[in-house]
XYZ file of C-alpha atoms in Angstrom:
743
model
C 17.696 -1.319 -12.917
C 18.386 -3.683 -10.717
C 21.199 -1.461 -9.420
C 19.336 1.703 -8.554
C 16.440 -0.441 -6.888
C 18.932 -1.850 -4.567
C 20.875 1.675 -4.230
C 17.533 3.168 -3.224
C 15.286 0.444 -1.540
C 18.052 -1.433 -0.213
C 18.052 -5.491 -0.089
C 14.991 -7.604 -0.079
C 14.264 -9.036 3.336
C 12.962 -12.546 4.178
C 9.515 -12.730 5.538
C 10.904 -14.514 8.516
C 12.539 -10.921 9.709
C 8.796 -9.309 9.640
C 8.967 -9.303 13.512
C 12.281 -7.538 13.648
C 10.514 -4.631 11.475
C 8.458 -3.514 14.349
C 8.744 -0.158 16.217
C 9.316 0.971 19.974
C 7.354 3.294 21.180
C 9.894 6.119 20.329
C 9.883 5.458 16.757
C 6.112 4.691 16.723
C 5.567 7.928 18.473
C 7.420 9.746 15.105
C 6.066 7.472 12.535
C 2.146 7.329 13.500
C 1.691 10.966 15.077
C 3.842 13.369 12.763
C 0.848 13.870 11.142
C -1.192 14.718 13.928
C 1.713 17.086 15.595
C 2.463 18.661 12.563
C -1.128 19.932 12.496
C -0.275 22.466 14.914
C 2.059 24.335 12.336
C -0.970 25.202 10.251
C -4.131 24.464 12.042
C -4.540 27.884 14.065
C -3.619 29.475 10.970
C -6.281 28.036 9.170
C -8.837 29.179 11.961
C -7.505 32.985 11.175
C -7.990 32.519 7.632
C -11.725 32.267 8.170
C -12.261 34.351 11.130
C -10.230 37.239 10.399
C -10.727 37.774 7.205
C -13.737 39.182 4.937
C -16.286 41.080 7.015
C -14.761 40.399 10.067
C -11.136 41.932 10.983
C -7.697 40.788 12.750
C -8.896 41.793 16.181
C -12.075 40.392 16.278
C -11.058 37.206 14.837
C -8.102 37.137 17.442
C -10.347 37.500 20.039
C -12.141 34.315 19.357
C -9.207 32.209 18.423
C -8.483 30.812 21.940
C -11.977 29.923 22.986
C -12.003 27.869 19.258
C -8.763 26.123 20.156
C -10.208 25.020 23.754
C -13.148 23.584 22.003
C -11.104 21.622 19.805
C -8.804 20.738 22.586
C -11.527 19.067 24.193
C -12.543 17.192 21.290
C -9.281 15.893 20.878
C -9.511 14.462 24.619
C -12.669 13.013 23.885
C -11.578 11.284 20.396
C -8.013 10.065 22.066
C -9.557 8.149 25.029
C -12.194 6.435 22.799
C -9.667 5.560 20.456
C -7.506 3.875 23.240
C -10.607 1.545 23.557
C -10.413 0.671 20.054
C -6.705 -0.100 20.508
C -7.312 -2.756 23.368
C -10.678 -4.074 21.707
C -9.204 -4.192 17.958
C -5.434 -4.749 18.621
C -5.606 -6.572 14.958
C -5.400 -3.008 13.582
C -7.322 -1.789 10.661
C -9.351 1.140 13.053
C -12.387 2.368 11.606
C -12.789 0.204 8.904
C -12.457 -2.917 10.987
C -14.738 -1.842 13.595
C -17.372 -0.681 11.340
C -16.793 -3.883 9.502
C -17.478 -6.080 12.769
C -20.107 -4.327 14.445
C -22.183 -2.186 11.994
C -22.024 -3.939 8.511
C -21.041 -4.276 5.063
C -21.615 -0.427 3.838
C -20.497 1.783 6.982
C -16.888 -0.227 6.693
C -16.985 0.935 2.996
C -17.581 4.204 3.959
C -15.041 4.320 6.922
C -12.735 2.653 4.531
C -12.985 5.278 1.746
C -13.298 8.206 3.745
C -9.913 7.236 5.604
C -8.165 6.291 2.578
C -9.482 9.847 0.910
C -7.975 11.688 4.289
C -4.783 9.608 4.062
C -4.188 10.744 0.102
C -5.082 14.176 1.457
C -2.722 14.114 4.064
C 0.129 13.361 1.745
C -0.869 16.444 -0.091
C -1.706 18.818 2.670
C 1.655 17.923 4.481
C 3.951 18.524 1.453
C 2.269 21.779 0.641
C 2.173 22.870 4.273
C 5.905 21.766 4.265
C 6.872 24.019 0.976
C 4.793 26.754 2.437
C 7.326 26.775 5.188
C 10.190 26.851 2.966
C 8.799 29.901 1.516
C 8.171 31.792 4.292
C 11.817 31.912 5.454
C 12.366 35.511 3.875
C 15.888 34.530 1.807
C 13.977 31.814 0.182
C 10.967 33.912 -1.301
C 12.119 33.468 -4.881
C 11.033 29.924 -4.995
C 7.274 31.017 -4.636
C 6.770 30.302 -8.297
C 8.369 26.799 -7.862
C 5.688 25.747 -5.124
C 4.570 22.765 -7.165
C 7.700 21.239 -8.281
C 9.169 21.779 -4.966
C 6.083 19.759 -3.777
C 6.643 16.763 -6.018
C 10.140 16.491 -5.417
C 9.056 16.051 -1.753
C 6.538 13.731 -2.233
C 9.108 11.206 -4.309
C 11.628 11.485 -1.328
C 9.305 10.683 0.939
C 8.121 7.892 -1.091
C 11.548 6.586 -1.460
C 12.256 6.315 2.456
C 9.307 4.667 2.699
C 9.730 2.014 0.307
C 13.028 1.032 2.148
C 10.530 -0.373 5.325
C 8.428 1.413 7.794
C 11.385 0.972 10.489
C 14.149 2.347 8.507
C 11.733 5.791 7.609
C 10.792 5.898 10.952
C 14.256 5.963 12.203
C 14.736 8.430 9.507
C 12.374 10.755 10.509
C 12.189 10.299 14.520
C 15.044 13.156 15.169
C 13.144 15.605 13.194
C 9.845 14.937 14.851
C 11.253 15.286 18.114
C 13.378 18.523 17.141
C 10.323 20.092 16.355
C 8.479 19.431 19.224
C 11.373 20.600 21.587
C 11.673 23.819 19.109
C 8.238 24.687 19.317
C 7.602 24.092 22.542
C 10.479 26.349 23.659
C 9.106 29.130 21.643
C 5.678 28.949 23.239
C 6.908 28.964 26.646
C 9.473 31.430 26.062
C 6.709 33.519 24.293
C 4.247 33.246 26.961
C 6.175 33.823 29.772
C 7.146 37.125 27.932
C 3.394 37.912 27.404
C 2.714 37.311 31.415
C 5.635 38.517 32.885
C 7.876 41.004 30.911
C 7.003 42.909 27.534
C 6.099 41.560 24.084
C 5.790 43.242 20.899
C 3.162 42.175 18.176
C 3.843 41.239 14.765
C 3.736 44.338 12.346
C 0.960 44.316 10.585
C 2.053 44.019 6.595
C -1.350 45.175 4.212
C 0.672 43.508 1.255
C 1.334 40.506 2.785
C -2.120 40.242 4.451
C -4.352 41.083 1.378
C -7.168 38.793 2.749
C -7.424 40.748 5.852
C -9.462 43.468 4.661
C -9.706 45.532 8.138
C -7.846 45.334 11.828
C -10.583 46.139 13.959
C -14.390 46.341 13.793
C -16.180 44.045 11.472
C -18.542 40.930 12.246
C -18.462 37.365 13.027
C -21.757 35.373 12.920
C -22.212 32.068 14.019
C -21.653 30.532 10.403
C -18.014 31.806 9.931
C -17.356 30.621 13.645
C -18.470 27.280 13.080
C -16.283 27.108 9.671
C -13.287 28.666 11.747
C -14.074 25.750 14.101
C -14.066 23.082 10.959
C -10.651 24.729 10.128
C -9.400 24.219 13.270
C -10.357 20.551 13.781
C -7.957 19.322 11.416
C -5.477 19.449 14.192
C -7.699 16.224 14.973
C -6.477 14.317 11.689
C -4.107 11.498 12.421
C -5.351 10.651 15.805
C -6.434 7.482 14.111
C -3.422 6.433 12.742
C -2.434 4.700 15.831
C -5.265 2.169 16.235
C -4.793 1.616 12.153
C -1.077 0.450 12.680
C -1.210 -1.479 16.050
C 0.512 -4.416 14.565
C 3.438 -2.447 13.855
C 4.214 -1.815 17.461
C 6.613 -3.987 19.367
C 5.254 -6.715 21.894
C 2.392 -5.992 23.817
C 1.406 -4.186 20.890
C -2.048 -3.162 22.340
C -0.472 -1.420 25.479
C 2.550 0.217 23.732
C 0.282 1.589 20.987
C -1.649 3.020 23.773
C 0.593 4.468 25.675
C 1.867 6.054 22.327
C -1.457 7.598 21.388
C -1.855 9.176 25.070
C 1.665 10.633 24.710
C 0.639 12.072 21.030
C -2.665 13.605 22.205
C -0.949 15.138 25.161
C 1.930 16.598 22.835
C -0.783 17.676 20.148
C -3.244 19.173 22.681
C -0.086 21.468 24.301
C 1.255 22.640 21.267
C -1.856 23.283 19.482
C -3.135 25.330 22.712
C -0.239 27.013 23.122
C 0.433 28.160 19.547
C -3.558 30.003 19.837
C -2.758 31.359 22.975
C 0.795 32.681 21.723
C -1.334 34.322 18.412
C -3.853 35.913 20.573
C -1.018 37.702 22.366
C 1.476 38.404 19.236
C -1.491 39.330 16.885
C 0.364 37.297 13.760
C -1.992 37.842 10.167
C -2.966 35.012 7.662
C -1.009 35.010 5.103
C 0.105 33.048 1.940
C 3.470 34.365 1.597
C 4.543 33.965 5.816
C 3.124 31.193 8.086
C 2.232 32.628 11.540
C 4.617 30.589 13.086
C 7.268 32.427 11.022
C 5.840 35.534 12.064
C 5.746 35.122 15.766
C 9.326 33.424 15.968
C 10.542 36.515 13.687
C 9.304 38.735 16.324
C 10.197 36.852 19.626
C 13.976 35.335 18.668
C 14.860 37.310 15.253
C 16.068 35.285 12.290
C 19.086 33.763 13.958
C 19.779 30.314 14.712
C 16.824 29.275 16.675
C 14.379 30.743 13.920
C 16.227 28.474 11.306
C 16.048 25.269 13.301
C 12.648 26.090 14.227
C 11.474 26.618 10.235
C 13.786 23.618 9.137
C 11.903 21.474 11.779
C 8.633 22.721 10.466
C 9.173 22.147 7.209
C 10.460 18.735 7.884
C 7.870 17.501 10.184
C 5.247 18.983 7.976
C 7.150 16.822 5.256
C 7.064 14.218 7.502
C 3.696 14.253 8.501
C 2.777 12.570 5.149
C 4.742 9.538 6.727
C 1.735 8.848 8.820
C -0.047 8.290 5.934
C 2.595 6.487 4.024
C 2.624 4.055 7.040
C -1.392 3.467 7.076
C -2.789 3.890 3.847
C -0.543 0.995 2.535
C -1.686 -1.188 5.485
C -5.424 -0.085 5.179
C -5.420 -0.849 1.649
C -4.045 -4.444 2.045
C -6.662 -5.240 4.750
C -9.727 -4.232 2.078
C -7.717 -5.807 -0.541
C -7.909 -9.310 1.601
C -11.841 -8.478 1.985
C -11.854 -8.400 -1.660
C -12.912 -4.695 -2.305
C -9.292 -3.581 -3.669
C -7.592 -5.141 -6.171
C -5.266 -8.316 -4.559
C -1.730 -6.578 -5.565
C -2.507 -4.328 -2.808
C -2.307 -7.131 -0.325
C 1.278 -8.060 -1.584
C 4.421 -6.957 0.198
C 7.475 -5.770 -1.685
C 11.153 -6.520 -1.014
C 11.382 -4.671 2.370
C 7.862 -6.225 3.992
C 5.889 -2.866 3.237
C 2.809 -3.047 0.982
C 4.914 -1.123 -1.732
C 1.875 -1.050 -4.408
C -0.399 0.882 -1.925
C 2.869 3.147 -1.018
C 3.253 3.962 -5.100
C -0.483 4.483 -5.136
C -0.551 7.207 -2.949
C 2.263 9.246 -4.343
C 0.660 9.385 -7.345
C -2.707 10.291 -6.273
C -1.030 12.637 -3.922
C 0.983 14.132 -6.728
C -2.129 14.686 -9.007
C -4.133 16.374 -6.136
C -0.768 18.614 -5.809
C -0.774 19.474 -9.149
C -4.476 20.218 -9.420
C -4.799 22.462 -6.441
C -1.094 24.314 -6.971
C -0.006 23.427 -4.106
C -1.858 25.761 -1.584
C -2.726 24.326 1.731
C -5.552 26.718 2.207
C -7.340 25.468 -1.077
C -6.832 21.868 0.124
C -8.081 21.883 4.012
C -11.566 22.529 3.123
C -11.537 18.892 1.322
C -9.703 17.669 4.379
C -11.644 17.496 7.684
C -14.683 15.586 6.685
C -13.194 12.044 5.670
C -11.167 12.119 9.055
C -14.913 12.899 11.259
C -16.955 10.537 9.173
C -14.480 7.613 10.061
C -14.377 8.850 13.536
C -18.168 8.815 13.881
C -18.520 5.502 12.449
C -15.480 3.943 14.592
C -17.069 5.616 17.860
C -20.699 4.159 16.807
C -18.984 0.618 16.327
C -17.653 0.847 19.337
C -20.867 1.356 21.096
C -22.305 -1.844 19.746
C -19.307 -3.327 20.547
C -19.743 -2.633 24.319
C -23.249 -3.638 24.289
C -22.612 -6.775 22.673
C -19.235 -7.872 24.315
C -20.565 -6.537 27.934
C -16.747 -6.916 28.956
C -15.713 -5.548 32.347
C -16.971 -1.557 32.473
C -18.187 -1.834 29.666
C -21.004 0.705 30.463
C -18.624 3.533 31.182
C -16.848 2.396 27.810
C -20.152 2.735 25.926
C -20.602 6.170 27.482
C -17.187 7.480 26.269
C -17.780 6.348 22.613
C -21.469 7.657 22.743
C -20.117 10.812 23.639
C -17.381 10.669 20.942
C -19.814 9.507 18.274
C -21.969 12.394 18.597
C -19.380 14.972 18.932
C -17.693 13.828 15.638
C -20.619 13.421 14.340
C -21.353 17.169 14.908
C -18.068 18.330 14.047
C -18.926 16.028 10.541
C -22.246 17.854 10.287
C -20.837 21.401 10.614
C -17.990 20.689 8.126
C -20.164 19.340 5.664
C -22.548 22.388 6.205
C -20.181 25.104 6.195
C -17.221 24.061 3.816
C -19.784 22.502 1.339
C -19.186 25.295 -1.196
C -15.719 25.792 -0.740
C -14.225 22.150 -1.756
C -16.287 19.958 1.008
C -18.469 18.524 -1.746
C -15.624 16.773 -3.215
C -15.434 13.939 -0.911
C -19.035 13.836 -0.223
C -19.440 13.024 -3.910
C -16.160 10.957 -4.037
C -16.709 8.458 -1.413
C -19.882 7.269 -2.695
C -17.995 6.617 -6.008
C -15.276 4.641 -4.304
C -17.866 2.542 -2.647
C -19.289 1.536 -5.970
C -15.994 0.866 -7.153
C -15.194 -1.289 -4.014
C -18.401 -3.253 -4.641
C -17.335 -3.643 -7.862
C -14.266 -5.337 -7.492
C -16.193 -7.750 -4.970
C -18.711 -8.748 -7.713
C -15.780 -9.380 -10.040
C -13.864 -11.315 -7.619
C -16.702 -13.123 -6.471
C -17.697 -14.228 -10.023
C -14.134 -15.373 -10.636
C -14.396 -17.496 -7.419
C -17.385 -19.066 -8.044
C -16.154 -19.757 -12.274
C -13.040 -21.495 -10.514
C -14.928 -23.668 -7.983
C -14.628 -27.218 -8.977
C -15.575 -30.629 -7.093
C -13.819 -33.915 -8.024
C -16.702 -34.893 -9.977
C -16.247 -32.083 -12.352
C -12.606 -32.399 -13.168
C -12.249 -32.762 -16.364
C -10.194 -35.308 -18.191
C -6.803 -34.441 -20.118
C -7.365 -33.355 -23.887
C -6.474 -36.103 -26.143
C -6.434 -34.202 -29.452
C -3.908 -31.410 -29.459
C -3.126 -29.286 -32.579
C 0.312 -26.995 -32.377
C 0.544 -23.876 -34.786
C 4.137 -22.029 -35.299
C 4.239 -18.714 -36.151
C 6.702 -18.497 -38.933
C 7.989 -14.729 -40.569
C 11.391 -16.364 -41.647
C 13.311 -19.384 -41.112
C 15.867 -18.680 -38.108
C 17.482 -20.307 -34.978
C 14.240 -19.257 -32.760
C 11.557 -21.265 -35.727
C 13.494 -24.440 -35.420
C 13.713 -24.033 -31.536
C 9.971 -23.884 -31.842
C 9.274 -26.560 -34.414
C 11.413 -28.854 -32.566
C 9.691 -28.058 -29.239
C 6.359 -28.708 -30.633
C 7.349 -31.862 -32.264
C 8.975 -33.104 -29.350
C 5.126 -33.205 -27.277
C 3.963 -35.231 -30.126
C 0.407 -33.712 -30.719
C -1.529 -34.894 -33.135
C -1.270 -32.128 -35.689
C 1.236 -29.451 -36.151
C 1.547 -26.842 -38.786
C 3.664 -23.641 -39.629
C 1.737 -20.445 -40.252
C 2.967 -17.550 -42.258
C 1.336 -14.108 -42.847
C 2.196 -12.862 -46.015
C 1.878 -9.078 -47.344
C 3.198 -9.766 -51.128
C 3.713 -12.417 -53.764
C 7.351 -12.214 -53.342
C 7.077 -13.065 -50.129
C 5.438 -16.677 -51.243
C 8.092 -17.554 -52.895
C 11.062 -16.164 -50.177
C 9.415 -18.424 -47.551
C 8.637 -21.778 -49.975
C 12.064 -21.758 -50.921
C 13.525 -21.519 -47.217
C 11.131 -23.817 -46.320
C 12.199 -26.573 -49.021
C 15.921 -25.683 -48.286
C 15.748 -26.750 -44.710
C 13.448 -29.905 -45.185
C 10.964 -29.061 -42.477
C 8.395 -32.038 -42.511
C 5.974 -29.970 -40.763
C 3.329 -28.533 -43.336
C 3.393 -24.653 -44.296
C 0.488 -22.858 -44.538
C 0.508 -19.695 -45.919
C -2.180 -16.532 -45.748
C -2.508 -13.484 -47.170
C -2.494 -10.408 -45.429
C -3.131 -7.499 -48.252
C -3.673 -4.737 -45.297
C -0.721 -6.144 -43.442
C -2.934 -7.384 -40.718
C -1.646 -10.046 -38.097
C -4.396 -10.807 -35.561
C -7.632 -11.103 -37.364
C -5.927 -13.421 -40.233
C -4.527 -15.665 -37.457
C -7.905 -15.978 -35.455
C -9.430 -16.487 -38.930
C -7.272 -19.704 -39.384
C -7.169 -21.210 -35.999
C -10.979 -21.231 -36.352
C -10.889 -23.053 -39.424
C -8.335 -25.788 -37.970
C -11.040 -26.436 -35.286
C -13.197 -27.106 -37.960
C -10.659 -29.108 -39.864
C -9.432 -31.492 -36.764
C -11.557 -30.493 -33.966
C -8.866 -30.215 -31.321
C -9.691 -30.641 -27.588
C -6.686 -27.538 -26.973
C -4.889 -25.480 -29.765
C -0.990 -24.058 -28.775
C -0.081 -21.094 -30.825
C 3.953 -21.159 -30.315
C 5.535 -17.466 -31.399
C 9.371 -17.815 -31.417
C 11.110 -14.800 -29.916
C 14.464 -13.966 -29.397
C 15.714 -12.128 -26.352
C 18.371 -9.881 -26.709
C 18.695 -9.851 -22.902
C 15.822 -9.202 -20.464
C 17.420 -5.841 -18.921
C 18.607 -4.561 -22.266
C 17.509 -1.496 -23.688
C 18.018 -2.743 -27.224
C 14.929 -4.778 -26.724
C 13.026 -1.963 -27.693
C 14.679 -1.856 -31.303
C 12.708 -4.943 -31.902
C 8.940 -5.366 -32.846
C 6.681 -6.427 -30.155
C 3.672 -7.960 -32.065
C 3.967 -10.937 -30.049
C 2.708 -8.913 -26.888
C -0.432 -8.477 -29.241
C -0.824 -11.143 -30.516
C -0.850 -12.700 -26.919
C -3.763 -10.373 -25.824
C -5.531 -10.940 -28.630
C -5.549 -14.819 -28.152
C -6.274 -14.682 -24.649
C -9.859 -14.327 -24.866
C -10.285 -17.422 -27.596
C -11.706 -20.461 -25.537
C -9.282 -23.637 -25.444
C -6.364 -21.664 -26.934
C -3.016 -21.468 -25.147
C -0.740 -18.756 -26.298
C 3.479 -19.765 -25.550
C 6.350 -17.840 -26.319
C 9.703 -20.073 -27.275
C 12.552 -17.666 -26.473
C 16.106 -17.855 -28.518
C 18.523 -15.809 -25.935
C 20.898 -14.191 -28.557
C 24.232 -14.443 -27.837
C 23.649 -17.391 -25.422
C 25.781 -21.067 -25.984
C 23.151 -23.222 -28.180
C 25.047 -26.693 -28.458
C 22.646 -28.432 -26.146
C 24.925 -27.987 -23.192
C 23.960 -26.079 -19.930
C 26.919 -23.589 -19.409
C 28.273 -23.298 -15.904
C 27.303 -19.906 -14.335
C 30.662 -17.557 -13.952
C 31.800 -18.286 -10.474
C 32.175 -15.872 -7.762
C 35.604 -17.081 -5.696
C 35.995 -20.659 -6.345
C 32.663 -21.780 -6.913
C 29.390 -22.145 -8.787
C 26.247 -19.979 -8.041
C 24.096 -21.919 -6.230
C 20.241 -22.112 -7.113
C 17.983 -20.207 -4.946
C 16.375 -23.411 -3.581
C 19.767 -24.758 -2.423
C 20.101 -21.719 -0.350
C 16.919 -21.574 0.870
C 17.688 -25.278 2.070
C 21.106 -24.269 3.325
C 19.646 -21.551 5.391
C 16.801 -23.857 7.178
C 19.627 -26.530 8.182
C 21.643 -23.817 9.581
C 18.646 -22.188 11.431
C 17.442 -25.675 13.315
C 20.598 -27.121 13.669
C 21.036 -28.386 17.284
C 17.601 -27.673 18.130
C 16.612 -29.269 21.482
C 13.451 -30.201 23.162
C 13.570 -33.825 21.814
C 12.896 -32.649 18.093
C 14.233 -34.783 15.233
C 14.757 -33.965 11.574
C 11.854 -34.094 9.481
C 13.957 -36.500 7.195
C 14.206 -39.224 10.300
C 10.843 -38.781 11.426
C 9.516 -42.321 12.565
C 5.848 -43.327 11.427
C 2.756 -44.179 13.665
C 4.282 -42.968 16.885
C 4.523 -39.628 18.645
C 7.112 -37.079 17.225
C 8.134 -33.632 17.524
C 9.479 -31.689 14.800
C 10.603 -28.168 14.409
C 10.644 -26.171 11.168
C 9.703 -22.804 9.104
C 6.200 -22.769 7.801
C 6.862 -22.433 3.878
C 3.499 -22.452 2.905
C -0.438 -22.500 3.841
C -3.153 -23.915 1.554
C -7.032 -24.135 2.752
C -8.277 -27.668 1.062
C -12.304 -28.245 1.050
C -12.980 -31.606 2.073
C -16.383 -32.598 2.939
C -17.807 -29.459 3.292
C -15.216 -28.223 5.742
C -11.866 -26.471 5.120
C -8.734 -28.084 6.290
C -5.918 -25.850 6.490
C -2.691 -27.547 5.223
C 0.583 -26.006 6.656
C 3.890 -27.199 4.977
C 6.932 -27.004 7.322
C 10.717 -27.091 6.481
C 14.023 -27.915 8.222
C 16.062 -28.368 5.471
C 16.362 -31.971 5.707
C 12.656 -32.324 4.515
C 9.351 -31.184 4.723
C 5.998 -32.060 6.531
C 2.854 -31.304 6.046
C 0.386 -30.355 9.073
C -3.400 -30.743 8.735
C -5.979 -28.729 11.200
C -9.269 -30.125 10.235
C -12.449 -27.210 10.160
C -9.757 -24.259 10.534
C -8.999 -21.728 7.810
C -6.398 -19.933 10.080
C -4.345 -20.983 12.915
C -3.370 -17.767 15.135
C 0.112 -17.194 14.946
C 1.123 -19.311 12.253
C 2.222 -17.375 9.449
C 4.804 -18.192 6.138
C 8.243 -17.982 7.643
C 7.361 -18.239 11.067
C 9.586 -21.083 12.966
C 7.397 -23.452 14.932
C 7.730 -26.714 17.120
C 4.740 -29.293 16.714
C 4.030 -32.713 18.332
C 1.848 -35.523 16.664
C 1.770 -39.021 14.879
C 3.212 -38.667 11.438
C 1.976 -40.748 8.784
C 2.964 -41.206 5.132
C -0.048 -40.142 2.603
C 0.653 -40.247 -0.787
C 4.541 -39.707 -0.548
C 3.957 -37.017 2.009
C 4.753 -36.587 5.690
C 1.730 -35.674 7.232
C 0.489 -34.865 10.955
C -3.303 -34.577 11.719
C -4.229 -31.777 14.253
C -1.088 -31.400 16.206
C -0.103 -29.179 18.651
C 2.102 -26.726 18.422
C 4.009 -23.792 19.645
C 5.959 -20.719 18.216
C 9.471 -20.565 18.283
C 10.813 -16.779 19.136
């Protein structure tokens, strides 16, 4: 299992390498903009799926396509400009969630956060299904139509594994297809429009069988409701615009400036390609079809099915698949921020081996896979669910920025407030249009799901608050250590594991030690008694009959009896277990009753359940055998490797710094080391931040009074400090030192 994990995901990265995982603008554009840019592959088509079908006609729908595209492009410009201000105002990332939390309050921030999480999940499902649709559009691959869902799930697994390897590595992997798509689609648009305006162009031949949804070529009617629905479908082109503002910390320094520049380039590319595809479609008359995308139709008519056609189709497949990468970059990061605030399980805030929030990556893959299965991998079935979450978060973000401008009153704040105010009104109008026109088509799903997610957020927060309140202790509340301790050793039969457990229990010298055997028959009584007498154990053996072969209930009843008999402060139940190898598949051949017993006794007060492992095949002569050497030495313990790494890292550091082990007391001194731990300790009603640094020779504790965090100081970061060292309870401590970060 470990070999497979290392092969697929790669070797672990140290926390100190986190800065090296930051993205340059060229890779960041591919990582955070692939979702937005990829929407050019299906946004125009989704408009036609609304305004060119039913009571309308293909000709009538095409006549309204360009005006709708222009309105969407204007909206894109407004939203993009607004998010540039968000990036500079909140360079720590988090986008709509952080802006809403800081300016609008708890509920709006939870609405923004849940909307974004739903949107990112739908991004993966829509992008993957669109990529598979592009594959199926290739004439020679149409036979894969019936394998649509399976292909979608396979691509989800592929993108998931790539992202578990790390954001920088996945960005490099996916950058080339993104730029190939931009160049090839841009080339097709320029070539097609040049022929349309300066030469001759042949429209796409209409295929009634493939265009089953198009009921008439000309005539028909198109009311305001369908036009608004078409506009809301085209507005999916804006999905992913907020991704850069959510991931600002992933950029190389200066983060905000690089992120804003990347956002500008993304908006320019997205707007140009979207408008270009819509104008070209107006001239070529492609038709909406589930069998072939309009880009495939236009490319086939303009350049045939040669090399360029295949390059464009493959690039389309790849960028649509990689558009999911934007969600993989932002969903885990956003969920980690929400988890740090206590509204999601804390596991979402943990970084994996490759410094990515791997739990968020895996959860996103699972949720998107479920959506793909439910909706059969059809893009048009997923799109109605899509846009409402995007524009809800847009509206809250822009509204929050208006409040921010009025509160902070920074230079040119009035201009910023006007821009964000216009953006808030525009996105609110689009949100209402989407909610009303697509309610019956599926927009009701996020409208219902988002409040349910908020209720879940609140329930998780209440749980963490209750647990935190229960764990709070003051020096006056510290209980004395237990004086009366009872050990219960569970015995099925006498073997090496039982002997290890008995010896362990006796070595701790508790007041009472008793062995307990659960019997299901009289013959079992005689056997265990005979074994006990043969080995001559001095601790008493108690046997409980369990005619119905229960295990947990008889043990719980007997523990209650022991509590009444001896009134212990603590009772420890020891479970002898033999281990045939933690990674060995042969473990499934052995019963797991101990696990069930541990779970059952977990809720019993003042009861400790512990396993005493006996490793089958390991030496048990009382001596510790050396690990088999590689080369000419033993394998060093992990803490020794860490100490050696820090010594090497800080050897020869200048600037007057001394080794921590040689630090003089009660005089000003300069130390350099790596942050290895951070703890907030309450002192006299005020938080004290204790930061432990280590240079390989020793460690020191830096105490920052009245602080919970210090900017720039994080685990794994190298810092230089200056202050007066003191010996406090055998700890080298420095109170409120001056510090600087070591690059």
